[in-house]
Short mmCIF file of C-alpha atoms in Angstrom, two decimals:
data_model
loop_
_atom_site.label_atom_id
_atom_site.label_comp_id
_atom_site.label_asym_id
_atom_site.label_seq_id
_atom_site.Cartn_x
_atom_site.Cartn_y
_atom_site.Cartn_z
CA MET A 1 0.00 0.00 0.00
CA PRO A 2 1.61 3.32 -0.99
CA ALA A 3 2.42 5.94 1.63
CA ALA A 4 -0.37 8.25 0.43
CA ARG A 5 -2.97 5.60 1.36
CA GLN A 6 -1.59 4.88 4.82
CA TRP A 7 -3.70 7.59 6.48
CA HIS A 8 -7.03 7.37 8.30
CA ASP A 9 -8.94 9.36 5.69
CA SER A 10 -7.46 7.64 2.60
CA THR A 11 -6.93 3.98 3.52
CA PRO A 12 -9.03 1.30 1.75
CA SER A 13 -9.07 -0.79 4.94
CA ARG A 14 -11.91 -0.80 7.45
CA ASP A 15 -11.72 0.12 11.10
CA ALA A 16 -11.14 -2.78 13.50
CA ARG A 17 -13.86 -2.50 16.12
CA ASN A 18 -11.80 -4.24 18.80
CA PRO A 19 -8.21 -5.47 19.27
CA TYR A 20 -9.38 -9.12 19.18
CA SER A 21 -10.65 -8.86 15.58
CA TRP A 22 -7.54 -6.94 14.59
CA LEU A 23 -5.23 -9.67 15.91
CA GLN A 24 -7.14 -12.19 13.80
CA ALA A 25 -6.19 -10.19 10.70
CA VAL A 26 -2.57 -9.95 11.90
CA HIS A 27 -2.33 -13.74 12.30
CA TRP A 28 -3.93 -14.25 8.88
CA VAL A 29 -1.28 -12.07 7.19
CA ALA A 30 1.49 -13.90 9.05
CA ASP A 31 0.13 -17.36 8.11
CA SER A 32 -0.74 -16.62 4.48
CA ARG A 33 2.71 -15.14 3.69
CA ALA A 34 1.06 -13.17 0.91
CA TYR A 35 2.78 -9.92 1.86
CA GLU A 36 6.30 -8.98 0.78
CA PRO A 37 7.86 -5.69 1.96
CA GLN A 38 8.72 -3.11 -0.68
CA ARG A 39 12.27 -2.78 0.64
CA LYS A 40 14.92 -5.39 -0.19
CA HIS A 41 16.59 -5.48 3.23
CA GLY A 42 15.59 -5.81 6.87
CA PRO A 43 13.24 -8.24 8.63
CA ARG A 44 10.13 -9.86 7.17
CA PHE A 45 6.57 -10.23 8.45
CA GLY A 46 6.66 -12.97 11.06
CA ALA A 47 6.69 -13.81 14.76
CA THR A 48 8.30 -10.52 15.81
CA THR A 49 5.64 -8.59 13.90
CA VAL A 50 2.92 -10.55 15.72
CA ARG A 51 4.58 -9.85 19.07
CA ILE A 52 4.69 -6.11 18.34
CA ALA A 53 1.08 -6.24 17.15
CA GLN A 54 0.08 -7.81 20.48
CA LEU A 55 1.72 -4.87 22.25
CA LEU A 56 -0.16 -2.43 20.02
CA ALA A 57 -3.45 -4.18 20.77
CA GLU A 58 -3.00 -3.34 24.46
CA LEU A 59 -2.74 0.42 23.86
CA THR A 60 -5.72 2.77 24.01
CA PRO A 61 -5.29 5.08 22.19
CA CYS A 62 -2.83 3.41 19.85
CA ARG A 63 0.00 5.90 20.29
CA PRO A 64 3.09 3.74 20.82
CA GLY A 65 6.54 5.06 21.55
CA VAL A 66 9.24 3.30 19.57
CA ASP A 67 11.46 3.07 22.64
CA HIS A 68 8.63 1.52 24.68
CA LEU A 69 7.94 -1.11 22.02
CA ALA A 70 11.66 -1.88 21.70
CA ARG A 71 12.01 -2.46 25.45
CA SER A 72 8.84 -4.54 25.69
CA ALA A 73 9.63 -6.72 22.65
CA GLY A 74 13.36 -7.03 23.37
CA VAL A 75 14.45 -5.69 19.96
CA SER A 76 16.12 -2.54 18.68
CA GLU A 77 14.27 0.66 17.85
CA ARG A 78 15.15 0.30 14.17
CA THR A 79 13.58 -3.18 14.14
CA VAL A 80 10.38 -1.74 15.63
CA GLN A 81 10.31 0.90 12.89
CA TYR A 82 10.67 -1.82 10.23
CA HIS A 83 7.72 -3.80 11.61
CA LEU A 84 5.52 -0.71 12.00
CA GLU A 85 6.28 0.07 8.36
CA MET A 86 5.18 -3.43 7.34
CA LEU A 87 1.95 -3.15 9.34
CA ARG A 88 1.17 0.12 7.55
CA GLU A 89 2.03 -1.24 4.09
CA VAL A 90 -0.18 -4.31 4.49
CA GLY A 91 -3.12 -2.16 5.64
CA LEU A 92 -3.22 -3.15 9.33
CA LEU A 93 -2.30 0.33 10.60
CA ALA A 94 -3.20 3.82 9.40
CA TYR A 95 -1.89 7.16 10.59
CA LEU A 96 -4.26 9.30 12.64
CA SER A 97 -1.51 11.83 13.35
CA LYS A 98 2.19 11.71 12.65
CA GLY A 99 4.63 12.31 15.47
CA THR A 100 7.21 15.05 15.71
CA ARG A 101 10.88 14.88 16.61
CA LEU A 102 12.43 18.13 17.82
CA ARG A 103 15.95 18.22 19.15
CA GLY A 104 16.09 19.65 22.63
CA GLY A 105 12.33 19.29 23.14
CA ILE A 106 9.76 16.64 23.93
CA GLY A 107 8.86 14.45 20.95
CA ARG A 108 5.33 13.24 20.30
CA ALA A 109 4.68 9.69 19.15
CA SER A 110 2.56 8.91 16.10
CA GLU A 111 -1.04 7.84 16.71
CA PHE A 112 -2.44 4.95 14.66
CA VAL A 113 -5.81 3.42 13.90
CA ARG A 114 -5.98 -0.38 13.87
CA THR A 115 -7.50 -1.42 10.52
CA ILE A 116 -8.34 -4.63 8.66
CA PRO A 117 -7.28 -4.78 4.97
CA PRO A 118 -9.81 -5.64 2.23
CA ALA A 119 -7.72 -8.70 1.26
CA PHE A 120 -8.65 -10.30 4.59
CA ASP A 121 -12.39 -9.84 3.91
CA ALA A 122 -12.06 -11.18 0.36
CA ALA A 123 -10.06 -14.27 1.41
CA LEU A 124 -12.40 -15.30 4.25
CA GLY A 125 -15.69 -14.27 2.69
CA VAL A 126 -16.49 -11.49 5.18
CA ARG A 127 -19.48 -9.41 4.02
CA THR A 128 -19.53 -5.71 4.89
CA VAL A 129 -21.88 -2.78 4.33
CA GLY A 130 -21.08 0.89 4.07
CA ALA A 131 -18.17 2.72 2.53
CA GLY A 132 -14.77 3.90 3.63
CA ILE A 133 -13.06 3.07 6.88
CA GLY A 134 -16.39 2.84 8.71
CA ARG A 135 -17.61 -0.32 6.97
CA ARG A 136 -19.41 -2.83 9.21
CA VAL A 137 -19.38 -6.64 9.14
CA VAL A 138 -22.81 -8.21 8.49
CA GLY A 139 -21.90 -11.84 7.82
CA VAL A 140 -19.32 -14.48 6.96
CA ALA A 141 -19.47 -17.08 4.20
CA GLY A 142 -19.54 -20.74 5.19
CA GLN A 143 -16.06 -21.61 3.92
CA GLY A 144 -14.46 -18.85 6.00
CA ARG A 145 -15.97 -19.67 9.38
CA GLY A 146 -13.58 -22.52 10.13
CA ARG A 147 -10.56 -20.39 9.32
CA LEU A 148 -11.92 -17.54 11.44
CA ALA A 149 -12.32 -19.93 14.36
CA ALA A 150 -8.68 -21.03 14.04
CA LEU A 151 -7.54 -17.40 13.85
CA ALA A 152 -9.68 -16.61 16.89
CA ARG A 153 -7.85 -19.25 18.93
CA LYS A 154 -4.51 -17.74 17.92
CA ALA A 155 -5.68 -14.22 18.74
CA ALA A 156 -6.84 -15.36 22.19
CA ARG A 157 -3.36 -16.52 23.17
CA THR A 158 -1.73 -14.38 25.81
CA ARG A 159 1.70 -12.96 25.25
CA ARG A 160 4.30 -14.66 27.37
CA GLY A 161 6.76 -12.48 29.17
CA LYS A 162 10.32 -13.32 30.01
CA ALA A 163 10.70 -15.91 32.75
CA LYS A 164 11.96 -14.42 36.00
CA ARG A 165 15.02 -15.96 37.56
CA ARG A 166 14.36 -17.54 40.91
CA ARG A 167 16.73 -16.72 43.70
CA SER A 168 18.09 -19.53 45.78
CA THR A 169 16.61 -19.71 49.28
CA GLY A 170 19.81 -21.10 50.74
CA ARG A 171 22.74 -19.12 52.07
CA GLY A 172 25.25 -17.76 49.65
CA CYS A 173 28.81 -18.86 49.32
CA THR A 174 31.19 -17.68 52.01
CA PRO A 175 34.16 -15.67 50.65
CA MET A 176 37.64 -17.14 50.95
CA GLY A 177 39.19 -16.38 54.29
CA VAL A 178 35.88 -15.38 55.91
CA THR A 179 33.85 -17.53 58.29
CA THR A 180 30.21 -17.21 59.21
CA SER A 181 30.76 -17.72 62.94
CA GLY A 182 33.12 -14.86 63.65
CA SER A 183 35.76 -12.54 62.32
CA SER A 184 38.86 -13.74 60.51
CA ALA A 185 42.41 -12.80 61.33
CA GLU A 186 43.34 -12.41 57.66
CA VAL A 187 40.42 -10.54 56.09
CA PRO A 188 38.49 -8.00 58.24
CA ILE A 189 34.72 -7.89 58.13
CA GLY A 190 32.74 -4.65 58.39
CA VAL A 191 33.91 -1.03 58.62
CA PRO A 192 37.44 -0.33 59.97
CA SER A 193 37.78 1.50 63.26
CA GLU A 194 38.28 5.25 63.57
CA ASN A 195 41.84 4.76 64.81
CA GLU A 196 42.75 2.88 61.62
CA LEU A 197 41.15 5.54 59.45
CA ALA A 198 42.91 8.32 61.35
CA GLY A 199 46.23 6.57 61.04
CA GLY A 200 45.85 6.13 57.30
CA ALA A 201 45.63 2.34 57.43
CA SER A 202 43.32 0.86 54.86
CA THR A 203 42.71 -2.81 54.23
CA PRO A 204 40.47 -3.93 51.38
CA THR A 205 37.32 -5.61 52.65
CA SER A 206 37.08 -7.86 49.61
CA PRO A 207 39.88 -10.05 48.26
CA THR A 208 38.87 -9.23 44.68
CA THR A 209 39.43 -5.47 44.97
CA GLY A 210 42.91 -4.04 45.09
CA THR A 211 45.63 -2.28 43.22
CA ASN A 212 46.77 -5.49 41.55
CA ALA A 213 43.47 -5.95 39.70
CA ALA A 214 44.07 -5.65 35.97
CA PRO A 215 42.03 -2.87 34.27
CA GLN A 216 39.35 -4.08 31.92
CA PRO A 217 40.19 -3.27 28.28
CA ARG A 218 37.78 -0.89 26.63
CA LYS A 219 35.67 -2.41 23.91
CA PRO A 220 36.70 -1.03 20.50
CA LEU A 221 34.15 0.90 18.48
CA ASN A 222 32.46 -0.78 15.56
CA ARG A 223 31.59 0.97 12.32
CA VAL A 224 28.41 2.57 13.64
CA GLY A 225 30.11 3.73 16.82
CA ARG A 226 32.92 5.28 14.77
CA ARG A 227 30.35 7.17 12.67
CA TYR A 228 28.66 8.59 15.75
CA GLN A 229 32.01 9.52 17.29
CA LEU A 230 33.08 11.37 14.15
CA ALA A 231 29.67 13.07 13.91
CA ALA A 232 29.94 14.41 17.46
CA GLN A 233 33.46 15.71 16.81
CA VAL A 234 32.48 17.45 13.57
CA ALA A 235 29.36 18.98 15.17
CA ARG A 236 31.52 20.54 17.88
CA GLN A 237 33.89 22.05 15.32
CA LEU A 238 31.31 23.50 12.90
CA PRO A 239 29.06 26.11 14.56
CA TRP A 240 26.38 25.91 11.85
CA LEU A 241 25.83 22.23 12.75
CA GLY A 242 24.66 23.11 16.26
CA ARG A 243 20.97 22.29 15.68
CA ALA A 244 21.48 19.24 13.48
CA ALA A 245 20.79 15.80 14.99
CA VAL A 246 23.88 13.67 15.61
CA PRO A 247 22.30 10.50 14.12
CA ARG A 248 21.58 12.38 10.89
CA ILE A 249 25.15 13.70 10.77
CA ALA A 250 26.46 10.18 11.41
CA TRP A 251 24.45 8.91 8.44
CA ILE A 252 25.88 11.65 6.21
CA LEU A 253 29.43 10.88 7.38
CA ARG A 254 29.08 7.11 6.95
CA HIS A 255 31.26 6.89 3.81
CA VAL A 256 34.11 9.09 5.07
CA ALA A 257 33.98 7.47 8.52
CA ASP A 258 34.25 3.98 7.02
CA ALA A 259 37.13 5.20 4.84
CA GLY A 260 39.09 6.28 7.95
CA PHE A 261 38.72 10.06 7.77
CA SER A 262 39.56 12.02 10.91
CA CYS A 263 37.68 15.08 12.13
CA GLU A 264 40.39 17.40 10.82
CA GLU A 265 40.28 15.76 7.39
CA VAL A 266 36.50 16.19 7.22
CA LEU A 267 36.87 19.87 8.12
CA ALA A 268 39.47 20.23 5.39
CA VAL A 269 37.09 18.78 2.78
CA VAL A 270 34.31 21.10 3.94
CA GLY A 271 36.70 24.05 3.75
CA LEU A 272 37.62 23.41 0.11
CA GLU A 273 34.88 25.80 -1.02
CA ALA A 274 34.19 29.29 0.25
CA PRO A 275 32.09 29.42 3.45
CA ALA A 276 28.40 30.03 2.92
CA ARG A 277 26.81 33.22 4.22
CA HIS A 278 23.60 31.48 5.31
CA VAL A 279 23.12 27.76 6.03
CA ARG A 280 19.41 26.94 6.19
CA ARG A 281 19.70 23.12 6.11
CA PRO A 282 22.95 22.17 7.89
CA SER A 283 22.73 18.44 7.19
CA GLY A 284 22.00 18.97 3.49
CA PHE A 285 24.80 21.52 3.21
CA LEU A 286 27.25 19.09 4.81
CA ALA A 287 26.14 16.26 2.52
CA HIS A 288 26.69 18.47 -0.54
CA ARG A 289 30.23 19.36 0.57
CA LEU A 290 31.16 15.70 1.15
CA VAL A 291 29.85 14.20 -2.10
CA GLY A 292 32.49 11.80 -3.46
CA ALA A 293 35.14 12.79 -0.89
CA HIS A 294 35.83 9.18 0.14
CA ARG A 295 36.59 8.28 -3.48
CA LEU A 296 38.62 11.39 -4.30
CA TYR A 297 40.84 11.25 -1.19
CA ASP A 298 41.17 7.49 -0.95
CA THR A 299 44.70 7.39 0.51
CA ALA A 300 46.24 8.76 3.68
CA ALA A 301 48.81 10.75 1.66
CA LYS A 302 46.11 12.61 -0.25
CA ARG A 303 44.27 13.44 2.96
CA GLU A 304 47.47 14.60 4.63
CA ALA A 305 48.21 16.94 1.72
CA LEU A 306 44.65 18.27 1.91
CA VAL A 307 44.97 18.97 5.64
CA SER A 308 48.29 20.76 5.07
CA TRP A 309 46.68 22.97 2.45
CA TRP A 310 43.74 23.62 4.76
CA ARG A 311 46.03 24.70 7.60
CA ASP A 312 47.90 27.05 5.29
CA SER A 313 44.63 28.54 4.10
CA ARG A 314 43.52 29.10 7.70
CA GLN A 315 46.78 30.92 8.38
CA ALA A 316 46.17 33.06 5.30
CA GLU A 317 42.66 33.73 6.57
CA ARG A 318 44.06 34.94 9.89
CA ASP A 319 46.41 37.24 8.00
CA ARG A 320 43.51 38.66 5.99
CA HIS A 321 41.51 39.22 9.16
CA ALA A 322 44.44 41.09 10.69
CA ALA A 323 44.62 43.27 7.58
CA TRP A 324 40.88 43.98 7.69
CA GLU A 325 41.03 45.06 11.33
CA ALA A 326 43.99 47.37 10.81
CA SER A 327 43.65 51.13 10.51
CA TRP A 328 42.02 52.37 7.35
CA GLY A 329 44.17 53.37 4.43
CA ILE A 330 43.58 55.05 1.09
CA PRO A 331 41.96 52.68 -1.46
CA ALA A 332 44.29 51.37 -4.12
CA ASP A 333 41.86 52.23 -6.91
CA ARG A 334 42.50 55.82 -7.99
CA ALA A 335 38.90 56.46 -9.01
CA VAL A 336 37.55 55.18 -5.69
CA ALA A 337 40.16 57.20 -3.80
CA ASP A 338 39.04 60.39 -5.58
CA LEU A 339 35.39 59.66 -4.77
CA VAL A 340 36.22 59.06 -1.09
CA ALA A 341 38.22 62.26 -0.92
CA GLY A 342 35.35 64.23 -2.42
CA VAL A 343 32.80 62.74 -0.03
CA ARG A 344 35.00 63.39 2.99
CA ALA A 345 35.52 66.98 1.88
CA ARG A 346 31.79 67.58 1.49
CA LEU A 347 30.83 65.87 4.72
CA ALA A 348 33.46 67.75 6.69
CA VAL A 349 31.84 71.11 5.92
CA GLY A 350 29.39 70.60 8.83
CA GLY A 351 31.72 72.34 11.30
CA LYS A 352 33.71 71.38 14.34
CA ALA A 353 30.65 70.53 16.48
CA ALA A 354 29.36 68.00 14.01
CA ALA A 355 32.82 66.49 13.63
CA ASP A 356 33.25 66.09 17.40
CA ALA A 357 29.86 64.39 17.73
CA GLN A 358 30.52 62.33 14.60
CA GLU A 359 27.07 63.27 13.35
CA ILE A 360 26.65 64.76 9.88
CA PRO A 361 23.43 66.59 9.04
CA ALA A 362 21.33 64.86 6.41
CA ALA A 363 21.11 68.02 4.31
CA GLU A 364 24.86 67.95 3.58
CA VAL A 365 24.74 64.36 2.41
CA GLU A 366 21.92 65.25 0.07
CA ASP A 367 24.32 67.56 -1.76
CA LEU A 368 26.05 64.51 -3.21
CA ALA A 369 25.04 63.65 -6.73
CA ALA A 370 22.98 60.51 -7.18
CA GLU A 371 25.56 59.10 -9.58
CA GLU A 372 28.34 59.53 -7.01
CA VAL A 373 26.33 57.86 -4.24
CA ALA A 374 25.42 54.94 -6.51
CA GLU A 375 29.03 54.51 -7.60
CA LEU A 376 30.27 54.63 -4.00
CA ARG A 377 27.73 52.06 -2.88
CA ALA A 378 28.54 49.75 -5.77
CA ALA A 379 32.25 49.97 -4.99
CA ALA A 380 31.62 49.32 -1.29
CA TRP A 381 29.42 46.29 -2.00
CA THR A 382 31.97 44.88 -4.44
CA GLU A 383 34.71 45.30 -1.85
CA PHE A 384 32.60 43.68 0.88
CA LEU A 385 31.67 40.67 -1.25
CA SER A 386 35.35 40.09 -2.00
CA GLY A 387 36.13 39.99 1.73
CA ARG A 388 37.46 43.53 2.23
CA THR A 389 35.79 46.24 4.31
CA ALA A 390 38.34 49.03 4.23
CA LEU A 391 36.10 51.56 2.44
CA VAL A 392 33.15 51.35 4.83
CA SER A 393 35.31 50.85 7.93
CA GLY A 394 37.40 53.90 7.12
CA THR A 395 34.31 56.06 6.66
CA VAL A 396 32.89 54.86 9.98
CA GLN A 397 36.17 55.58 11.79
CA GLY A 398 36.72 58.94 10.16
CA LEU A 399 33.24 60.45 9.89
CA GLY A 400 31.03 58.34 12.15
CA ARG A 401 28.48 55.62 11.61
CA ALA A 402 25.60 57.99 10.84
CA ALA A 403 27.45 59.53 7.91
CA ALA A 404 28.49 56.11 6.63
CA GLU A 405 24.88 54.89 6.73
CA ARG A 406 23.71 57.91 4.75
CA VAL A 407 26.30 57.23 2.06
CA TYR A 408 26.47 53.42 1.90
CA GLY A 409 23.13 52.45 3.41
CA ALA A 410 22.27 51.05 6.84
CA GLU A 411 22.29 47.43 5.67
CA LEU A 412 25.86 47.44 4.38
CA VAL A 413 27.18 49.31 7.42
CA ALA A 414 25.46 46.83 9.75
CA ARG A 415 26.94 43.87 7.87
CA VAL A 416 30.42 45.35 7.97
CA THR A 417 30.08 46.01 11.71
CA ARG A 418 28.96 42.44 12.41
CA PHE A 419 31.73 41.09 10.18
CA ALA A 420 34.37 43.05 12.09
CA ALA A 421 32.96 41.96 15.46
CA LEU A 422 33.01 38.32 14.36
CA ASN A 423 36.64 38.60 13.28
CA ARG A 424 37.59 40.13 16.62
CA ALA A 425 35.82 37.33 18.47
CA ARG A 426 37.62 34.69 16.41
CA GLU A 427 40.99 36.26 17.13
CA ALA A 428 40.16 36.42 20.85
CA VAL A 429 39.44 32.69 21.17
CA ARG A 430 42.19 31.55 18.80
CA PRO A 431 45.18 30.09 20.73
#
């Protein structure tokens, strides 16, 4: 059943009036083996699906949490998602509302309606009246009654839980060197006295604890663990990945993680292109930057050369930031320098009071020709987009922010100010 028909208002199935009838349909699908999942991997419809369906039959309303089903059935959350997908595809479940997953907030589970597919009615001769999901059963053909009775016996079976381990009623084993009748001269029992604690004497109360105990080796990470580890490291290094989910980042980094990339090598690949001004979809942006990276840099030597280039480019970036934050100088372009000199001469006519307050009356700025203002703004925008802010920064330092906004516009001046503040913050935290 396609995804568009897996909703309450579009499904061809009928509503199951009670969980008992619904479990009959679940057992029929499991016994008939007429359903094959659309995907080519993962589990198939079988005993685990029936066990999860029995858990769903106990819920009112049917709003299961994936983690709850995984704990109750003793399987992983991904396995539960596979079986819920199969129940929807076969027509046994339909969405009433789809859950949400917000990072940092409380997620809401999806709510389902238990339904019976039309194939079940056709195979067992169940007669219904009405239309849509609200169809009602009015009778059963003779050849289907025996099969319904057998399915009813299966649906009536109770789900067996895990057997609890019984504790032995006898006394436990006595540790070596310890007797049950009194204290031992070799191994003390109970808490040491205050005199021993004050004197610094300490004797282990258990023969298994001590400094000679060998430390347990840490279990090495498998492929999935390595992906999650790399995803967490990359998310800490890239600020624009702050709101992206770590499992999604791990899925994007699966190829480079399996190829043996380190966090620094991933950052070098991301830094091959110019940084984006706005990142609206961090995970999609990261996936675009890493397309084919595991095939292009398939050896350690290639990745080492890439990291060396990336470090050099970061050093060059620091040098450019230092040049941007330096005192303003005359533009190299002669035409732009003449325009700046003319603007400064006209704006300086306001008098000493206006110069001290760094406020230029609007009437004096209006004396500039429209062509000159347009040319100045175009030159300033071109300079800003190329990574240089000397023209706007010099005007702000020399004539004040108000005058710079009247000439270049408030938007450009605000961007230049934020850009300079960001560069100063980076230099402050850089070791």
